mmCIF file of C-alpha atoms in Angstrom:
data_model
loop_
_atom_site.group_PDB
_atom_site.id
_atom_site.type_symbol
_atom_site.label_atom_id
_atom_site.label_comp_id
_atom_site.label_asym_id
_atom_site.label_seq_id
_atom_site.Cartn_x
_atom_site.Cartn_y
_atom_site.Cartn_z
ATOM 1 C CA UNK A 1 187.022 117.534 120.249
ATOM 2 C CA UNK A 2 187.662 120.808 118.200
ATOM 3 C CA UNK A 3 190.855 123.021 118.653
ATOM 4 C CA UNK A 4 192.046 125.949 116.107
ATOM 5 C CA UNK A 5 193.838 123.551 114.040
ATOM 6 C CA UNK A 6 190.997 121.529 113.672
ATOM 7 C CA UNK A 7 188.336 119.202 115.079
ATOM 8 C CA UNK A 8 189.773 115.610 115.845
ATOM 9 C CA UNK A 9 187.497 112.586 117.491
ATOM 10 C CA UNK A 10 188.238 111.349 121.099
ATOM 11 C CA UNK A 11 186.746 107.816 121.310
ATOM 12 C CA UNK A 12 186.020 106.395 124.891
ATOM 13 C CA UNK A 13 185.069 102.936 125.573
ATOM 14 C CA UNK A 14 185.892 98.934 125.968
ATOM 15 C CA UNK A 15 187.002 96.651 123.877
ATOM 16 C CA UNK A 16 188.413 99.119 121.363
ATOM 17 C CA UNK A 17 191.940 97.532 120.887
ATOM 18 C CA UNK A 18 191.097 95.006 117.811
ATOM 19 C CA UNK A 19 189.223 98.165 116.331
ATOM 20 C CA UNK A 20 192.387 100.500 116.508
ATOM 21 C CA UNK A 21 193.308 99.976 112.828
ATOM 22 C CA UNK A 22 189.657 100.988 111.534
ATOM 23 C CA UNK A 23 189.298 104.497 114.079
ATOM 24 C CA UNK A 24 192.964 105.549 112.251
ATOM 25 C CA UNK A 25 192.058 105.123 108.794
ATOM 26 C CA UNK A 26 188.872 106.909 109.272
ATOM 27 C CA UNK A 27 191.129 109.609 111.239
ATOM 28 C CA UNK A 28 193.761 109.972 108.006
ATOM 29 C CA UNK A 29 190.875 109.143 105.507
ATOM 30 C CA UNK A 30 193.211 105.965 104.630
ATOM 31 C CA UNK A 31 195.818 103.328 106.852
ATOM 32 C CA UNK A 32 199.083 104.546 106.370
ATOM 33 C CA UNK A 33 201.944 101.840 105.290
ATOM 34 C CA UNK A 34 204.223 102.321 107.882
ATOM 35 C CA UNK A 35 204.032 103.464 111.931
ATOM 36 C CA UNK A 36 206.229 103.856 114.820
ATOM 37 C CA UNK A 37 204.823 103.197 117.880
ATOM 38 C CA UNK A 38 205.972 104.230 120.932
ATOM 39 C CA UNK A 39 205.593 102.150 124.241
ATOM 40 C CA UNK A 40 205.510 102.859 127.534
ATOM 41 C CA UNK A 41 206.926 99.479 129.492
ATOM 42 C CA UNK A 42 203.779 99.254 131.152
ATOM 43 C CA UNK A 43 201.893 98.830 128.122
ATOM 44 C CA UNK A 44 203.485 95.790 126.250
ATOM 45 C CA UNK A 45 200.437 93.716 126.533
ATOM 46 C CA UNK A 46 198.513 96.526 124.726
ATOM 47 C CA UNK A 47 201.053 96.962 122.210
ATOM 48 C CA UNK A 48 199.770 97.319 118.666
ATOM 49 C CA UNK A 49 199.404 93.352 117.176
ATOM 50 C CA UNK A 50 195.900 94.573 115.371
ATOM 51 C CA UNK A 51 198.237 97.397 113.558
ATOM 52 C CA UNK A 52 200.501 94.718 111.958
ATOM 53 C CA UNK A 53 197.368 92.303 111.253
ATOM 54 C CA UNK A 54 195.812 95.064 109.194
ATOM 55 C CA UNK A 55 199.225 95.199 107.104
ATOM 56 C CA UNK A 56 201.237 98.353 108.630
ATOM 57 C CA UNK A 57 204.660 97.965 108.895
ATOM 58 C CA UNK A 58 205.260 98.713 112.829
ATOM 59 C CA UNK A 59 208.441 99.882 114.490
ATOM 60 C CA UNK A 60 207.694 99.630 118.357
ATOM 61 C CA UNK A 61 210.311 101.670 120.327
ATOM 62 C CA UNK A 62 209.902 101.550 124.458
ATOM 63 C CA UNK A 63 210.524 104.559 126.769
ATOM 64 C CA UNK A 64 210.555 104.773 130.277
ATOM 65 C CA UNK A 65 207.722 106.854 131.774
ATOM 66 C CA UNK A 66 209.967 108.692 133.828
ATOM 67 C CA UNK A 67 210.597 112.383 133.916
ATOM 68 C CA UNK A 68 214.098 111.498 133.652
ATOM 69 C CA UNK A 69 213.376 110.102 130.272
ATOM 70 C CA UNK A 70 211.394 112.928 129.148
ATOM 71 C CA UNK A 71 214.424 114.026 127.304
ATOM 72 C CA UNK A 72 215.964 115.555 124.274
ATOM 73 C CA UNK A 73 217.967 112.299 124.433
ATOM 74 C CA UNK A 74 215.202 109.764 124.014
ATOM 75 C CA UNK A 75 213.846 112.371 121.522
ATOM 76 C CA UNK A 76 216.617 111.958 119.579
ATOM 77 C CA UNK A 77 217.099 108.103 119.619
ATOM 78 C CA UNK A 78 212.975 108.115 118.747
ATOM 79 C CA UNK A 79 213.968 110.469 115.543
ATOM 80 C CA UNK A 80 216.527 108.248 114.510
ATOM 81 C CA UNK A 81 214.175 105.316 114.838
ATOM 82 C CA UNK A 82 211.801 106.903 112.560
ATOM 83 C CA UNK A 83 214.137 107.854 109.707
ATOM 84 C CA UNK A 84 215.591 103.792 110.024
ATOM 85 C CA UNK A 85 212.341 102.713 109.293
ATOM 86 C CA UNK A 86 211.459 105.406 106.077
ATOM 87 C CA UNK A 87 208.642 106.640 107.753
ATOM 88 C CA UNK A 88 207.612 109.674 105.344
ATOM 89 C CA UNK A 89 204.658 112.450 105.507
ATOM 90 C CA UNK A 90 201.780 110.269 105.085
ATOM 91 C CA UNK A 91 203.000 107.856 107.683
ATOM 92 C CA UNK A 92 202.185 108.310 111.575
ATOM 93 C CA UNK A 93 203.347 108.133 115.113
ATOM 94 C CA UNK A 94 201.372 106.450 117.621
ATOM 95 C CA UNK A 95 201.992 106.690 121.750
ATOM 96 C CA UNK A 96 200.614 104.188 123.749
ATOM 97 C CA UNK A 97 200.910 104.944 127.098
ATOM 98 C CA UNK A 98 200.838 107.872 130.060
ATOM 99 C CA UNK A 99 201.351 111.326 130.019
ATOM 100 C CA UNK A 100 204.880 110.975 129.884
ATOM 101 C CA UNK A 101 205.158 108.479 126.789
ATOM 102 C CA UNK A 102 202.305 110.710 125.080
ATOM 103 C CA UNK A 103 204.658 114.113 125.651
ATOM 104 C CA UNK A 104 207.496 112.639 123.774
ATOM 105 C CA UNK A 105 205.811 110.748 121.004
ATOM 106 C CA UNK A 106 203.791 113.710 120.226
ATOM 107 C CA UNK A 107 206.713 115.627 120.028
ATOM 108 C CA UNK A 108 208.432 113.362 118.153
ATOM 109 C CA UNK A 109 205.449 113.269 115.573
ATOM 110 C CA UNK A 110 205.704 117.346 115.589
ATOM 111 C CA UNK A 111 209.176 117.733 114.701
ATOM 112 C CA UNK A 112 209.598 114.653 112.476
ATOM 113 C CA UNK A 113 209.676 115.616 108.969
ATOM 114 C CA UNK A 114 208.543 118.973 110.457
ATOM 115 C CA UNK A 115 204.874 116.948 111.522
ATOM 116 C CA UNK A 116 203.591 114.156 110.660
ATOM 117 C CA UNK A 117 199.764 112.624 112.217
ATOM 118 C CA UNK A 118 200.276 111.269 115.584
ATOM 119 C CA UNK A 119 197.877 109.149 117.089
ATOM 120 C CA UNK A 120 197.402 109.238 120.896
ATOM 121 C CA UNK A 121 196.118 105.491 122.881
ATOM 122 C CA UNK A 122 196.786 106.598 126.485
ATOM 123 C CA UNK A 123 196.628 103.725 129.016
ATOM 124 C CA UNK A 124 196.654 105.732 132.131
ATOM 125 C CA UNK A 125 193.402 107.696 133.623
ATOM 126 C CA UNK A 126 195.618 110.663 134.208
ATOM 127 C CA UNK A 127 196.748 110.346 130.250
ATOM 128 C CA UNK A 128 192.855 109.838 129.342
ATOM 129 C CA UNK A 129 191.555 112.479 131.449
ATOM 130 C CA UNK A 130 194.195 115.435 131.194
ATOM 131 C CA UNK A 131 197.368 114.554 129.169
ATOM 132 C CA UNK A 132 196.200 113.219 125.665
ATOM 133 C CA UNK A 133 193.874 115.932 125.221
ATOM 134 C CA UNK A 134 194.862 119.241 123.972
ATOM 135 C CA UNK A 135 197.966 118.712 121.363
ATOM 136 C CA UNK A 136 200.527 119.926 124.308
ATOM 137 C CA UNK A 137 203.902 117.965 123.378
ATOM 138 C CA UNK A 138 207.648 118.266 125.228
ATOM 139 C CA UNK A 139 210.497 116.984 127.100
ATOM 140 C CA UNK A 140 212.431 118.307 129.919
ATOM 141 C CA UNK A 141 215.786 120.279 130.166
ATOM 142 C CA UNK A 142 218.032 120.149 133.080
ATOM 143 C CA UNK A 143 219.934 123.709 134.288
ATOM 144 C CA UNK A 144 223.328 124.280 135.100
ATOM 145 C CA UNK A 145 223.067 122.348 138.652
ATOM 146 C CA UNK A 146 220.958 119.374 136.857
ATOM 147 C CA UNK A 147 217.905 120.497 138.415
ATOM 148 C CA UNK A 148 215.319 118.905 136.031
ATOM 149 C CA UNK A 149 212.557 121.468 134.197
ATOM 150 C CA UNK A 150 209.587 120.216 133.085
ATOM 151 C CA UNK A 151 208.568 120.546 129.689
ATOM 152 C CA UNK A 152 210.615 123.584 128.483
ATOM 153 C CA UNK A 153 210.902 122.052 124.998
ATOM 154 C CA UNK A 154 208.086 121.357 123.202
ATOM 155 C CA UNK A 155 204.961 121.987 120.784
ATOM 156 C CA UNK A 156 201.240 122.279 120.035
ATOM 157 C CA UNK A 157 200.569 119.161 118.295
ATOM 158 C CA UNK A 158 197.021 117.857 117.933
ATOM 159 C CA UNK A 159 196.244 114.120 117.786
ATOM 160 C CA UNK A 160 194.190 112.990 114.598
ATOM 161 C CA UNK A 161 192.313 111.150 116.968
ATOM 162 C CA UNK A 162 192.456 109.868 120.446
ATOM 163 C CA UNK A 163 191.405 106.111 121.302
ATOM 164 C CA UNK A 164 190.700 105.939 124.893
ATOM 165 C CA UNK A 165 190.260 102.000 126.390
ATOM 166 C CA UNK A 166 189.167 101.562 129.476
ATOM 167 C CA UNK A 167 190.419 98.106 129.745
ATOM 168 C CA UNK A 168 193.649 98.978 130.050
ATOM 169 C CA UNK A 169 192.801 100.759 133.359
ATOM 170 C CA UNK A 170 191.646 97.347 134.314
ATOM 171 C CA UNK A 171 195.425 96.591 134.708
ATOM 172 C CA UNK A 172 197.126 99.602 135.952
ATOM 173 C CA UNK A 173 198.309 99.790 140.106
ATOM 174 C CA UNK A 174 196.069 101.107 142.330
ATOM 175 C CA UNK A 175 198.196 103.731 143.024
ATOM 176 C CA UNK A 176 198.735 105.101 139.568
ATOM 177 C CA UNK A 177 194.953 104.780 138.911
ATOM 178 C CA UNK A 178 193.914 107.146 141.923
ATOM 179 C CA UNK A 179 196.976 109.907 141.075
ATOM 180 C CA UNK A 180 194.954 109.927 137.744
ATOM 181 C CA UNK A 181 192.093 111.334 139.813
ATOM 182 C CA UNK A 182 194.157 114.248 141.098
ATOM 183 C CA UNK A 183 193.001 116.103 137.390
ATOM 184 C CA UNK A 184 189.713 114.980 137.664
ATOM 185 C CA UNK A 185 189.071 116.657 140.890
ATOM 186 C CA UNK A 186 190.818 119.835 139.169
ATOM 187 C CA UNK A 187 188.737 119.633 136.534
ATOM 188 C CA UNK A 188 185.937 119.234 138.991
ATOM 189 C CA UNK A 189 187.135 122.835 140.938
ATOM 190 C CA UNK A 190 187.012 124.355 136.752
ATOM 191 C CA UNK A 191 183.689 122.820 135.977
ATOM 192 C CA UNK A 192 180.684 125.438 136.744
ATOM 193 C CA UNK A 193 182.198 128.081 134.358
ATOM 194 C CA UNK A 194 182.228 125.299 131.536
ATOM 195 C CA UNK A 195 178.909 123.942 131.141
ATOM 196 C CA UNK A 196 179.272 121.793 134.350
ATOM 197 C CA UNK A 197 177.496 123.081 137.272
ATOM 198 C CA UNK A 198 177.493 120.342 139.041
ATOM 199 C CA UNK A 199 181.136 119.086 138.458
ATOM 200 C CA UNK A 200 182.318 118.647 142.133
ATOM 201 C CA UNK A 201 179.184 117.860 143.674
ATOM 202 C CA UNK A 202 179.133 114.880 141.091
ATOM 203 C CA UNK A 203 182.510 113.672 142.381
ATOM 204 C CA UNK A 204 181.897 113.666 145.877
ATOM 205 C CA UNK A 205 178.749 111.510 145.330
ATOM 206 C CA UNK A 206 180.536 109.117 143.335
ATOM 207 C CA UNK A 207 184.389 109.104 145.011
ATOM 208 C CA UNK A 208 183.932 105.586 146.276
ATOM 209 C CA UNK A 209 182.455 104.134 142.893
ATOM 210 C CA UNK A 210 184.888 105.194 140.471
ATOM 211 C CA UNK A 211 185.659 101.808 139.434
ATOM 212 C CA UNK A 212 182.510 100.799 138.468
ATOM 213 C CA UNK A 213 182.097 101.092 134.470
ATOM 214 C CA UNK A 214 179.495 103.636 133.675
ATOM 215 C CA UNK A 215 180.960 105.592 136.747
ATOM 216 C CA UNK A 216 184.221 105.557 135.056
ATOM 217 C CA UNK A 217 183.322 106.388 131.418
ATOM 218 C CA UNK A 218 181.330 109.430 132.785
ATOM 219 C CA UNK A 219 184.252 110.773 134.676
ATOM 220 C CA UNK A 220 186.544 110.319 131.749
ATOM 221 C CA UNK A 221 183.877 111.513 129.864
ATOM 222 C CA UNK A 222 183.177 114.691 132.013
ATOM 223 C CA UNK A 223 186.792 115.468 132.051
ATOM 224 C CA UNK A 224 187.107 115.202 127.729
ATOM 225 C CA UNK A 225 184.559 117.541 127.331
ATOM 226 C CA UNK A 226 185.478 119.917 130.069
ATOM 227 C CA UNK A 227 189.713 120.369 128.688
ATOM 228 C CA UNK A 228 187.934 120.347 125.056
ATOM 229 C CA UNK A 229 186.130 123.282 125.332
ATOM 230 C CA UNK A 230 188.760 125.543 127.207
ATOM 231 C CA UNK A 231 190.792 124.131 124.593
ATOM 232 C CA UNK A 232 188.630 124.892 121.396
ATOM 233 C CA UNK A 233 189.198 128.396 123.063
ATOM 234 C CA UNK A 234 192.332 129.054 123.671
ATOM 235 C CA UNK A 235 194.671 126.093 121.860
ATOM 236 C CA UNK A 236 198.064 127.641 122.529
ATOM 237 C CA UNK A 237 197.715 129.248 125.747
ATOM 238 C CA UNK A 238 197.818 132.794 125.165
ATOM 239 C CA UNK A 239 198.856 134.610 128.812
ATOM 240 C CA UNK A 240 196.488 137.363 128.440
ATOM 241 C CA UNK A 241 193.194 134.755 127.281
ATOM 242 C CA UNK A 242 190.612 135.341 130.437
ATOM 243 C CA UNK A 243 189.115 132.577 131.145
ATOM 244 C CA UNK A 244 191.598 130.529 128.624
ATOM 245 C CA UNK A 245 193.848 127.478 128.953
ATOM 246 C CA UNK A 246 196.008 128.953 131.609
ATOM 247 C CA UNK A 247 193.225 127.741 134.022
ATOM 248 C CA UNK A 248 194.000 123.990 133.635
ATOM 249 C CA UNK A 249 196.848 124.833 134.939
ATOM 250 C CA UNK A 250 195.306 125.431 138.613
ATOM 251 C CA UNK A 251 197.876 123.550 141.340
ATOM 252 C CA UNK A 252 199.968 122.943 138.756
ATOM 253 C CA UNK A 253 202.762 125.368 139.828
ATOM 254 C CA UNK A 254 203.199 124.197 143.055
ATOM 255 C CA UNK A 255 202.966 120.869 141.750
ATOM 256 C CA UNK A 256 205.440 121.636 139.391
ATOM 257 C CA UNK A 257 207.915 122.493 141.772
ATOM 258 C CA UNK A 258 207.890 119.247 143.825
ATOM 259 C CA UNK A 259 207.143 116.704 141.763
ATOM 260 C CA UNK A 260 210.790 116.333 140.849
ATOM 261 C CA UNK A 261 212.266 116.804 143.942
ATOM 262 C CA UNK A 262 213.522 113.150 145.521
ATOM 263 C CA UNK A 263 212.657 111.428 148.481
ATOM 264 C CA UNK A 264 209.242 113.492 149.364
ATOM 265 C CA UNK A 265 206.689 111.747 151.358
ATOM 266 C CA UNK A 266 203.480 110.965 151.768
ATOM 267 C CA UNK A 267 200.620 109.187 152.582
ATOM 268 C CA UNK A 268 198.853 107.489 149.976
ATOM 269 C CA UNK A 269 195.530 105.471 150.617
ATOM 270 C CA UNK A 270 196.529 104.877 154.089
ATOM 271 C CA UNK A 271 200.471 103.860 153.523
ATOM 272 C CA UNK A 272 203.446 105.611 153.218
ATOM 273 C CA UNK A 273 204.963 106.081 149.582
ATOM 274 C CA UNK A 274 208.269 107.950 148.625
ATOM 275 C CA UNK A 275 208.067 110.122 145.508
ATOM 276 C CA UNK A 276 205.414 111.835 143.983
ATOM 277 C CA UNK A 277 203.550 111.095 140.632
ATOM 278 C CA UNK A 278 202.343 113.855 138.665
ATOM 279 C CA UNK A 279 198.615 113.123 139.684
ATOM 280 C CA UNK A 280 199.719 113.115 143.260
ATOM 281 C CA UNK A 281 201.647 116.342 143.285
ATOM 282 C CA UNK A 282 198.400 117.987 141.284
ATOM 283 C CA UNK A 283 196.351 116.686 144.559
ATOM 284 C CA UNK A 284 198.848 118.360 146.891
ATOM 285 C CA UNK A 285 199.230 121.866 144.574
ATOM 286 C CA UNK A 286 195.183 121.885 144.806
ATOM 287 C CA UNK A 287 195.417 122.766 148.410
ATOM 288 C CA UNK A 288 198.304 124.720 148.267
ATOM 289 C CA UNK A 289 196.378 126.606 145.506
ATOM 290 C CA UNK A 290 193.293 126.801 147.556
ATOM 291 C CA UNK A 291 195.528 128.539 150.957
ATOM 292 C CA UNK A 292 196.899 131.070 148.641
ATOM 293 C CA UNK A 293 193.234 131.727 146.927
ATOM 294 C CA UNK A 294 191.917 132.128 150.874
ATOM 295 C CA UNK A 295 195.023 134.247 151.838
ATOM 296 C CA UNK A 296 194.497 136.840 148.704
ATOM 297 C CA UNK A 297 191.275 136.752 149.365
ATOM 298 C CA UNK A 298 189.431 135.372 146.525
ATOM 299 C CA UNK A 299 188.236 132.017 148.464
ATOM 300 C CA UNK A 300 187.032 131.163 151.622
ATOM 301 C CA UNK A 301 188.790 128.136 153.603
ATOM 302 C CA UNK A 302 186.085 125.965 153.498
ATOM 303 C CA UNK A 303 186.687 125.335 149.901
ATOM 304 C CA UNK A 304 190.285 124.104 151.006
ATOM 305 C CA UNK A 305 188.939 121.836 154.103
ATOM 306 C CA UNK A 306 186.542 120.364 150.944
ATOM 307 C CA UNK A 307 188.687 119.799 149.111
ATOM 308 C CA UNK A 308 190.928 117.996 151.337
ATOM 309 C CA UNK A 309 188.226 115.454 152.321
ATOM 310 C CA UNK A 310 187.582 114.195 148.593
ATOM 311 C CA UNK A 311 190.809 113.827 148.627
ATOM 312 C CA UNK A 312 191.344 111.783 151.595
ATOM 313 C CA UNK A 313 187.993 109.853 150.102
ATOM 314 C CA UNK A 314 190.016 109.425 147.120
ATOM 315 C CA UNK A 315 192.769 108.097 148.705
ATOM 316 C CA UNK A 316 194.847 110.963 147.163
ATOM 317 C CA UNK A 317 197.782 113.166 149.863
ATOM 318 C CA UNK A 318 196.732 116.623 151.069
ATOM 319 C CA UNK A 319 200.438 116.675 153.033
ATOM 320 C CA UNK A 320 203.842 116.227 151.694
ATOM 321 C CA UNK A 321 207.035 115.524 154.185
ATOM 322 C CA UNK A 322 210.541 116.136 153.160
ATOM 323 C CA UNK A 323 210.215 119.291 151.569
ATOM 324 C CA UNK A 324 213.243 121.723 151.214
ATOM 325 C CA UNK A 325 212.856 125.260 152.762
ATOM 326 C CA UNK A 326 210.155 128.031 151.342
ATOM 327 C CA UNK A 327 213.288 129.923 149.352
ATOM 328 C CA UNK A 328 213.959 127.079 147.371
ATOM 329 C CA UNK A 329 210.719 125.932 146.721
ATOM 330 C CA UNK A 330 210.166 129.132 145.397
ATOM 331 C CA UNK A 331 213.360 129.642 143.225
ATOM 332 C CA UNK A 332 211.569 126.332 141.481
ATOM 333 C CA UNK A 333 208.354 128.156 140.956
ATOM 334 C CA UNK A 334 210.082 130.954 139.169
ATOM 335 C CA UNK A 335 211.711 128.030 136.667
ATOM 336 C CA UNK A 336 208.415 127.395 135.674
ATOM 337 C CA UNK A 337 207.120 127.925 132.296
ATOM 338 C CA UNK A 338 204.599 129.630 133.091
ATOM 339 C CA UNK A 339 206.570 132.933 134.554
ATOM 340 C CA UNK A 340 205.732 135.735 132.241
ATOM 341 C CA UNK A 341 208.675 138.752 131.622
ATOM 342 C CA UNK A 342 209.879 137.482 135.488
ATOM 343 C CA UNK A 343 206.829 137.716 137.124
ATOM 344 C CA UNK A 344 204.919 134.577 139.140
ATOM 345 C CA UNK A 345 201.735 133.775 137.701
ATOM 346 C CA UNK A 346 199.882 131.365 139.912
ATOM 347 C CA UNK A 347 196.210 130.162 138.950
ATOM 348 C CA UNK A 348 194.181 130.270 142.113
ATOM 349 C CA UNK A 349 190.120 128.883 142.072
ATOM 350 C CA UNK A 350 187.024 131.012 142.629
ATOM 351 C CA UNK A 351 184.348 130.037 145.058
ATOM 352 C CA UNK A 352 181.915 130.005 142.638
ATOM 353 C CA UNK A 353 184.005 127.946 140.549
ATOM 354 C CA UNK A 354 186.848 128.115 137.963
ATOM 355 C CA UNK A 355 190.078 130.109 138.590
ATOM 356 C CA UNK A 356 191.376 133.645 138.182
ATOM 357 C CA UNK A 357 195.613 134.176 136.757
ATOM 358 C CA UNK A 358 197.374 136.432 139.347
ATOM 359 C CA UNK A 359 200.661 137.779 138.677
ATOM 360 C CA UNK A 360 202.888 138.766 141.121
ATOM 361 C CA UNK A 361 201.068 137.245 144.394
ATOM 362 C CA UNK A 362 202.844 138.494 147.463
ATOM 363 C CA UNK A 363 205.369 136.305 148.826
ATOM 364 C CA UNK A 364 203.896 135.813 152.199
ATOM 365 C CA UNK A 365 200.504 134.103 149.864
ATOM 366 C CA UNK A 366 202.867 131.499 148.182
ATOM 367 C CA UNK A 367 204.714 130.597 150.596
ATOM 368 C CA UNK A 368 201.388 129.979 152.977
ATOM 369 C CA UNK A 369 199.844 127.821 149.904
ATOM 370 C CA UNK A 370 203.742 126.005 150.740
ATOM 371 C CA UNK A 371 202.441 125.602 154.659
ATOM 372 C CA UNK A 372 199.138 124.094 153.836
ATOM 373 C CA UNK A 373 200.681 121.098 152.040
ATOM 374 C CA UNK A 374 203.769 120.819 154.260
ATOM 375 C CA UNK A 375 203.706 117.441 156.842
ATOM 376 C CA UNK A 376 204.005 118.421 160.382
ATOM 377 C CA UNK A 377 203.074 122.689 159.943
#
């Protein structure tokens, strides 16, 4: 993996846990004395016992990997954790978790003692695929009516290195394994215009075998390289980069603006859940992203119809019930982070592959990408 502030190793396979210790000192050229490693309650049983053989002194804090937690508070208390343990500049932060836990201990690592070398050991497919590459850190804010706002605090923090198990995925829900599939088949959409022709074509002949080992390291592996280069690009997401990191953030504003929104709906491999988890609400903004592409005319709807059968194959939603009405779904899109001097930017794919940045799409285009994912329309 190389980004402007430097090339850092990603390291996919089994069996890595015992070897943890050995891929950080190689990372920081020596093992550190003393760690803080952050948990998410999911991943106690991967929890860092090879860290403490090899002689670091390890403060394990938990966090919830809820967007709720995603906070300045648990920032805060993590901080504080830190300085009661005397970690100092040469020590490190490790997060060992999702996407959530890896947010807020790599911002934690960014603003303690103005940076220290965070290590990321994501536990989720959706962390290994999408969230633990890139150095993006943050927490959420809440405004004035304690409407939650994703990641409006934060920094560009790159890992020192990334250790990617795929054992733990061996132990993760089914349902929190397939929402990690929700990036891969965005990352599928941005593959032909980076070095992967073949991207989606790859996915559909493989949706049903995802579990099977070399399947799985390929996709993970697919996805790594993919974010890495639009990274090594474009590391801090400058709005006027063509072609630059803005484009992982296709679906992503529709997503965005549901995903914290209670009591949604849908149907997930066949059964109804309640809430949506990030990889889920990615699925759903795909489509929504692919009916506002078709109405501005820069797709045609077949790509949407395709892309809504891998998703059903996938056992991922293409529908959403319980949504509010199209004015406030769109007063949450303009919250997003991604609105440049007031205007909606929304990143919408190409036929041929990848995705263009639009600003100011006509209303009547976002709110049809709103009817395409909306139960019952």
């Amino acid at each position: 993996m190389l980004a402007g502030s430097g090339p850092y190793e990603v390291v996919i396979g089994s069996g890595l846990r015992d070897r943890v210790p050995e891929f950080i000192a190689s990372a920081l050229g020596s093992l550190p004395k003393r760690a803080l490693e952050v948990r998410d309650t999911n991943a106690a049983t991967h929890a860092g016992a090879a860290l403490a053989s090899a002689g670091v002194e390890l403060t394990p804090c938990t966090v919830n990997p809820s967007e709720p937690a995603k906070s300045l508070e648990t920032t805060e208390r993590l901080l504080r954790a830190a300085l009661d343990a005397k970690l100092d500049r040469a020590d490190f932060i490790v997060g060992l978790g999702g996407g959530i836990v890896g947010d807020v201990a790599g911002f934690v690592a960014a603003t303690y003692r103005r940076g220290v070398a965070f290590i990321n050991r994501p536990t989720t497919l959706l962390a290994m695929v999408d969230a633990s590459i890139g150095g993006k850190t943050g927490v959420n804010l809440t405004d004035e009516s304690g409407r939650l706002l994703k990641n409006m605090v934060g920094s560009f923090h790159q890992p020192a290195i990334v250790i990617a198990d795929l054992d733990t995925l061996t132990t993760l829900p089914a349902r929190v394994f397939r929402a990690g599939l929700g990036e891969c088949v965005k990352h599928a959409l941005l593959g032909p215009v980076h070095h992967q022709p073949d991207a989606l074509a790859w996915l559909e002949r493989v949706a049903e075998d995802l579990r099977e080992p070399r399947t799985l390291r390929e996709l993970v592996e697919r996805s790594v390289r993919l974010k890495a280069a639009v990274v090594a690009g474009d590391e801090r997401e400058d709005p006027h980069a063509p072609d630059g990191r803005a484009a992982l953030n296709l679906g992503h504003t529709y997503a965005h603006a549901m995903e914290t929104i209670a009591g949604l709906r849908i149907r997930s491999d066949g059964a109804e859940a309640t809430g949506l988890m990030h990889g889920e609400a990615v699925a759903l903004g795909l489509v929504a992203a692919c009916r506002a592409s078709a109405l501005a005319g820069l797709a045609e709807s077949a790509l949407e119809r395709r892309v809504r059968v891998l998703l059903e194959r996938l056992g991922l939603p293409d529908a959403v019930a319980g949504l509010p009405d199209d004015d406030e779904l769109v007063a949450r899109m303009g919250a997003d982070k991604k609105v440049v001097a007031g205007r909606q930017r929304l990143v919408l794919p190409l036929p041929e592959g990848g995705a263009r940045v639009v600003e100011g799409v006509n209303a009547q285009i976002v709110r049809g990408g709103w009817a395409a994912v909306r139960a019952g329309s």
